[in-house]
Short mmCIF file of C-alpha atoms in Angstrom, two decimals:
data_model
loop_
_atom_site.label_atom_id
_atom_site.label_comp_id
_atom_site.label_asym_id
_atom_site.label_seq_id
_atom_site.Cartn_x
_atom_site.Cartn_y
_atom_site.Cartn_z
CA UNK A 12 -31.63 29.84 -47.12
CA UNK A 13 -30.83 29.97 -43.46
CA UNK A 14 -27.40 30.84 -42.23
CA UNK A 15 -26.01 28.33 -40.11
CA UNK A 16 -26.31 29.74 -36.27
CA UNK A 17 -22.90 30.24 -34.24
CA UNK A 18 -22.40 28.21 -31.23
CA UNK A 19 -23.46 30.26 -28.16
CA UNK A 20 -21.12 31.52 -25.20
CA UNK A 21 -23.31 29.67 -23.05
CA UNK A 22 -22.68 26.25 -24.59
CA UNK A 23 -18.54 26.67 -25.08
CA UNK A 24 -18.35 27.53 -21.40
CA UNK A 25 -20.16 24.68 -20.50
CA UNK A 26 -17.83 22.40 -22.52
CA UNK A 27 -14.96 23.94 -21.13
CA UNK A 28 -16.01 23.34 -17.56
CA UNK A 29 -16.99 19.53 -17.99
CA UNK A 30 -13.19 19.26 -19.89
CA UNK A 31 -11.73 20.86 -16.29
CA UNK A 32 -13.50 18.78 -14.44
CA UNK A 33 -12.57 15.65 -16.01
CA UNK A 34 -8.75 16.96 -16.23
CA UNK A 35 -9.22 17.10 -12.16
CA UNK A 36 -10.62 13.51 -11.70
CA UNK A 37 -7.66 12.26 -13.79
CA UNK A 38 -5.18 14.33 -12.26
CA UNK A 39 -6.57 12.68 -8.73
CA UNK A 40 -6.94 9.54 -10.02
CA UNK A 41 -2.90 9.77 -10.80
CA UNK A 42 -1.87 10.51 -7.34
CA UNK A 43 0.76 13.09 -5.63
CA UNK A 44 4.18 12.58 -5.23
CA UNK A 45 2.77 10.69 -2.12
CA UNK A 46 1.27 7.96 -4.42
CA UNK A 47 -1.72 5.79 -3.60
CA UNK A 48 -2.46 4.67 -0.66
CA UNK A 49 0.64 5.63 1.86
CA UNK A 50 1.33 8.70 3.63
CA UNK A 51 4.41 10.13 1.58
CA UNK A 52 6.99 8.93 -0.68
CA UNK A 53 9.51 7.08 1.12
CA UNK A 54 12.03 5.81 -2.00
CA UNK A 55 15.32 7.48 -1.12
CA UNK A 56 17.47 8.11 1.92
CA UNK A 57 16.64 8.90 5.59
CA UNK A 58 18.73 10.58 8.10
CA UNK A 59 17.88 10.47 11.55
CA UNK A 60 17.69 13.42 13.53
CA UNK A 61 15.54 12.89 16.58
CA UNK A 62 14.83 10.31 18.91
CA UNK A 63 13.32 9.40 22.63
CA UNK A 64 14.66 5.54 23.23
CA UNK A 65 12.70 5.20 26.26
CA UNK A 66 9.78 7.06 24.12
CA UNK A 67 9.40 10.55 26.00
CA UNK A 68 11.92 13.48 26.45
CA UNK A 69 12.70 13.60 22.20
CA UNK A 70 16.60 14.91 21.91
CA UNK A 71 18.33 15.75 19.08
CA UNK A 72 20.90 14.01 17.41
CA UNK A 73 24.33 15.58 18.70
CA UNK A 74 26.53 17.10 15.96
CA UNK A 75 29.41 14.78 16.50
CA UNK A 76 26.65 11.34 15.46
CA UNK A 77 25.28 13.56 12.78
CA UNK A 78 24.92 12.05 9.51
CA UNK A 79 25.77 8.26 11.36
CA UNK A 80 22.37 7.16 11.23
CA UNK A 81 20.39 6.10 8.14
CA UNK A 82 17.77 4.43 6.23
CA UNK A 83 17.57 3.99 2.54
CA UNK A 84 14.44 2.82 0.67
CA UNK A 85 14.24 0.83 -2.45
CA UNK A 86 10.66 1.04 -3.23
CA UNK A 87 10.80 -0.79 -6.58
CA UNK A 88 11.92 -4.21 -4.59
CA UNK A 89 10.39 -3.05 -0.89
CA UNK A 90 13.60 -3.11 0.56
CA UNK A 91 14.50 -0.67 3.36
CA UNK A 92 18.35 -1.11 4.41
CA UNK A 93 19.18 0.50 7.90
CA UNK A 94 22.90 1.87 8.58
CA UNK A 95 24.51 2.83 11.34
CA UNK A 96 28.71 4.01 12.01
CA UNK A 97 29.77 3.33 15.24
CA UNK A 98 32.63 1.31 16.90
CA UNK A 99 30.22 -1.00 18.26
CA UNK A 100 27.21 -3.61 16.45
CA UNK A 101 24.89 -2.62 19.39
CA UNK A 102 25.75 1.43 19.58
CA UNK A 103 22.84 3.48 19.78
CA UNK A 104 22.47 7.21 18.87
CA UNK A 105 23.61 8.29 22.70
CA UNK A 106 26.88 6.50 22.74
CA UNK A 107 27.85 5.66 19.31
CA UNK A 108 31.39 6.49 17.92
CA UNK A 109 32.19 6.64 14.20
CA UNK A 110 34.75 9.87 13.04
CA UNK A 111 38.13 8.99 14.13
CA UNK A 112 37.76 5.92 15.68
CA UNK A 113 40.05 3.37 13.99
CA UNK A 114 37.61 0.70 15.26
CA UNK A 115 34.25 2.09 13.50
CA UNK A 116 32.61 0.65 10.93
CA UNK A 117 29.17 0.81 8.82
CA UNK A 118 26.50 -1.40 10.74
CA UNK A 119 23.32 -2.81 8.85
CA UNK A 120 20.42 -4.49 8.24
CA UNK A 121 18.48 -5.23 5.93
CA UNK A 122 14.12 -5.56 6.01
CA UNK A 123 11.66 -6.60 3.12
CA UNK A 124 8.96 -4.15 3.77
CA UNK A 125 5.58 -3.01 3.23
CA UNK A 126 3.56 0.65 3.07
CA UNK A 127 0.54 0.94 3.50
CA UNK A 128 -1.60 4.49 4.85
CA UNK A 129 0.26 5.26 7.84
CA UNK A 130 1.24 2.01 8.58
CA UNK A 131 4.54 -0.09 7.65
CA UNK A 132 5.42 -3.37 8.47
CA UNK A 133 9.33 -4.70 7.94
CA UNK A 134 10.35 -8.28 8.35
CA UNK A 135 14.44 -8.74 8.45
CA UNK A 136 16.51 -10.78 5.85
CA UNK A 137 20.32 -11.28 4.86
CA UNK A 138 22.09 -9.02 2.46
CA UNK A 139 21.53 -10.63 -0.72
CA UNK A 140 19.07 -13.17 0.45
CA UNK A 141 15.73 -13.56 -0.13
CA UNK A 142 13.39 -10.69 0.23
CA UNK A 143 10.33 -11.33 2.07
CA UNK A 144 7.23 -10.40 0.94
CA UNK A 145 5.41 -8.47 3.62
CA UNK A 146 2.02 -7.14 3.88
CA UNK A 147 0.68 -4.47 6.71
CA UNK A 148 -1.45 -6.27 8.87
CA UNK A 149 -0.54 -9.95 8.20
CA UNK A 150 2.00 -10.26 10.77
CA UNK A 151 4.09 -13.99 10.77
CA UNK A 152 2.35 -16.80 12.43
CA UNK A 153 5.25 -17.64 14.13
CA UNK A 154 6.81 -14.44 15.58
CA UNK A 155 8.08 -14.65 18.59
CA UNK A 156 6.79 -13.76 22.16
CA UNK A 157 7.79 -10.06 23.59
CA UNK A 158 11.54 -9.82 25.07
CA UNK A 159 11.17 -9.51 28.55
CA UNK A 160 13.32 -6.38 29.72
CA UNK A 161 12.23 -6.37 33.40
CA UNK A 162 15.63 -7.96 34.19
CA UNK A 163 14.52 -11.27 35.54
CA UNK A 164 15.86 -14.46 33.95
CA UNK A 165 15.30 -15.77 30.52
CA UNK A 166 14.11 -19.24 31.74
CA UNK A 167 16.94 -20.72 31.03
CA UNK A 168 18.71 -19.49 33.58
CA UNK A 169 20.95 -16.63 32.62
CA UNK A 170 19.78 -12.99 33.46
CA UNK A 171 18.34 -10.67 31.64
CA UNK A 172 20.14 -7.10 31.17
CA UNK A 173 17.63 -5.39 30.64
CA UNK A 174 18.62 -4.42 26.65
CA UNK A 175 15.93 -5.37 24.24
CA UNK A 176 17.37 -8.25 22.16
CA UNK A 177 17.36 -7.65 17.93
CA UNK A 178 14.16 -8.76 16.20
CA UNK A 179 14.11 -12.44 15.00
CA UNK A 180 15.15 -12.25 10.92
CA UNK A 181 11.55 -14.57 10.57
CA UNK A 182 9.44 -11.69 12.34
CA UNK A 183 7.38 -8.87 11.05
CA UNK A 184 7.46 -5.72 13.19
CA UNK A 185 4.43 -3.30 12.38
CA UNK A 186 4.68 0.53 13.37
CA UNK A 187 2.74 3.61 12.64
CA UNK A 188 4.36 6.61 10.54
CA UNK A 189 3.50 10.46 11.52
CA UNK A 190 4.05 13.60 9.71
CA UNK A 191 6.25 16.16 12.09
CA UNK A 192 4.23 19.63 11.91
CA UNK A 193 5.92 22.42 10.65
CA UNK A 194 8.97 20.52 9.18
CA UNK A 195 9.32 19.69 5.85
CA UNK A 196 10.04 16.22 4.59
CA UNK A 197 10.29 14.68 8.17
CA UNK A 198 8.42 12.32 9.99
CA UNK A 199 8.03 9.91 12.99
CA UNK A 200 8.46 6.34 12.68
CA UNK A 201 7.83 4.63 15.87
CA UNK A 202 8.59 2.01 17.20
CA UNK A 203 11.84 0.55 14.77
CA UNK A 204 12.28 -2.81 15.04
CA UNK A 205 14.09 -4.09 18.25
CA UNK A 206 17.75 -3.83 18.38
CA UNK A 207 17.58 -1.00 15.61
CA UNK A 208 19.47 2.20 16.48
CA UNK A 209 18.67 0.85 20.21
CA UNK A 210 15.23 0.78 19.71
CA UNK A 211 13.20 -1.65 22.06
CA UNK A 212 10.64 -2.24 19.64
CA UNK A 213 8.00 -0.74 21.37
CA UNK A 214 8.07 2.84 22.81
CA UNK A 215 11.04 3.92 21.06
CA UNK A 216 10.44 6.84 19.00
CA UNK A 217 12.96 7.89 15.30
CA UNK A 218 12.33 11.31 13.52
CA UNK A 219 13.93 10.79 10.12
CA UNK A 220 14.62 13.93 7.40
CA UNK A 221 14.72 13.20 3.69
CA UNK A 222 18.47 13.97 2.48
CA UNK A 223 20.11 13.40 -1.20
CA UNK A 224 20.82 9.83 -2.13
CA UNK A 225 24.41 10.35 -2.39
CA UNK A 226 24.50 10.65 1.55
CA UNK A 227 24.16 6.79 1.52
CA UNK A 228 27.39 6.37 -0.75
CA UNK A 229 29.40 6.18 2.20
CA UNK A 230 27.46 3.66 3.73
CA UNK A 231 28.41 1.01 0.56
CA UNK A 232 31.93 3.02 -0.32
CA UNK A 233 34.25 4.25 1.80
CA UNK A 234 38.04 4.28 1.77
CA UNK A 235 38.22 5.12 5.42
CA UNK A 236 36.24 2.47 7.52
CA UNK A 237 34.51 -1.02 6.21
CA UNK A 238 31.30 -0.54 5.01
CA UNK A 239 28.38 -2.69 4.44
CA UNK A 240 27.02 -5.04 1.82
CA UNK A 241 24.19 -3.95 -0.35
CA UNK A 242 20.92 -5.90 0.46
CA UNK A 243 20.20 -6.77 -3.05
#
């Protein structure tokens, strides 16, 4: 009788090396903490620590408007909430006023929004309203014309100052995302939609950090100054 033969080193190795592989496919397949299809993962909160409003000479955010200036994204529903303290609805980050100011308050608004590579597109929508559905690169048939900001009249009469006037809630706004180089967890989003944190919705640039959840707390509680409704 002939004894069975053992299975050669050859053979097991091979095995082995087809099992990697496959283990590899699936572990791509699966995605990063990134996911599919977007840049990074943007659920969470978003503090903003850079910005250029007129889009060149980038300045920091000043350590007296620290931690005044936020987003917060819901990716489960696609709802990105923006917040703001200051003492006045149309502050920006150069002139806003929030700790010890008995006439601050929590400022936002709230955006259905979509993801998609480095793209995002938000459309604007009540607190506790309807959330739009959006999708990058379907913008609304019926968004409006560009705000005119070269300080001539309107049209109907009454002159322009200049400020870029808050997106229309109907509109989608469509912006590119960056990664900032050498900086973990930050990253350009440029241009936010008009009227947010002063931007002008179109050269305006916003360098957001990633920060712990609980930073948003204030935004919704807060025993000291009135704070803003949850979108959903």
């Amino acid at each position: 009788m002939v004894a069975p033969t053992e299975r050669s080193p050859l053979g097991f190795r091979t095995l082995l090396r087809g099992a990697l592989v496959a283990t590899a496919l699936l572990t791509a397949a699966c995605g990063g903490d990134e996911g599919p299809g977007k840049l990074f993962n943007e659920d969470g909160v978003w503090e903003l620590t850079q910005f250029a409003l007129e889009g060149s000479g980038i300045e920091s955010v000043s350590n007296t408007r620290s931690a005044n200036f936020f987003l917060q994204f819901d990716n489960a529903n696609r709802v990105v909430q923006t917040a703001m303290c200051a003492n006045r609805e149309n502050a920006d980050p150069t002139n806003s006023e929030c700790r010890g100011f008995t006439d601050a308050q929590w400022n936002c608004q709230c955006f259905g929004y979509d993801f998609e590579g480095d793209q995002m597109a938000w459309q604007q929508f009540d607190a506790g309203g309807e959330i739009p559905v959006v999708q990058v690169g379907r913008a609304a048939a019926d968004d409006p014309e560009p705000v005119d900001t070269d300080g001539e009249t309107d049209g109907a009469g009454a002159e322009d100052d200049g400020a870029a006037e808050p997106a229309e809630p109907g509109s989608v706004h469509e912006f590119t995302v960056a990664e900032v180089a050498g900086v973990g967890s930050t990253y350009d989003l440029t241009p936010l939609p008009a009227g947010v944190f002063g931007s002008d919705g179109s050269v305006s640039r916003f360098v957001f950090q990633a920060k712990a959840p609980s930073q948003f707390d204030q935004v919704l509680e807060n025993d000291e100054i009135p704070v803003c409704q949850p979108c959903i």
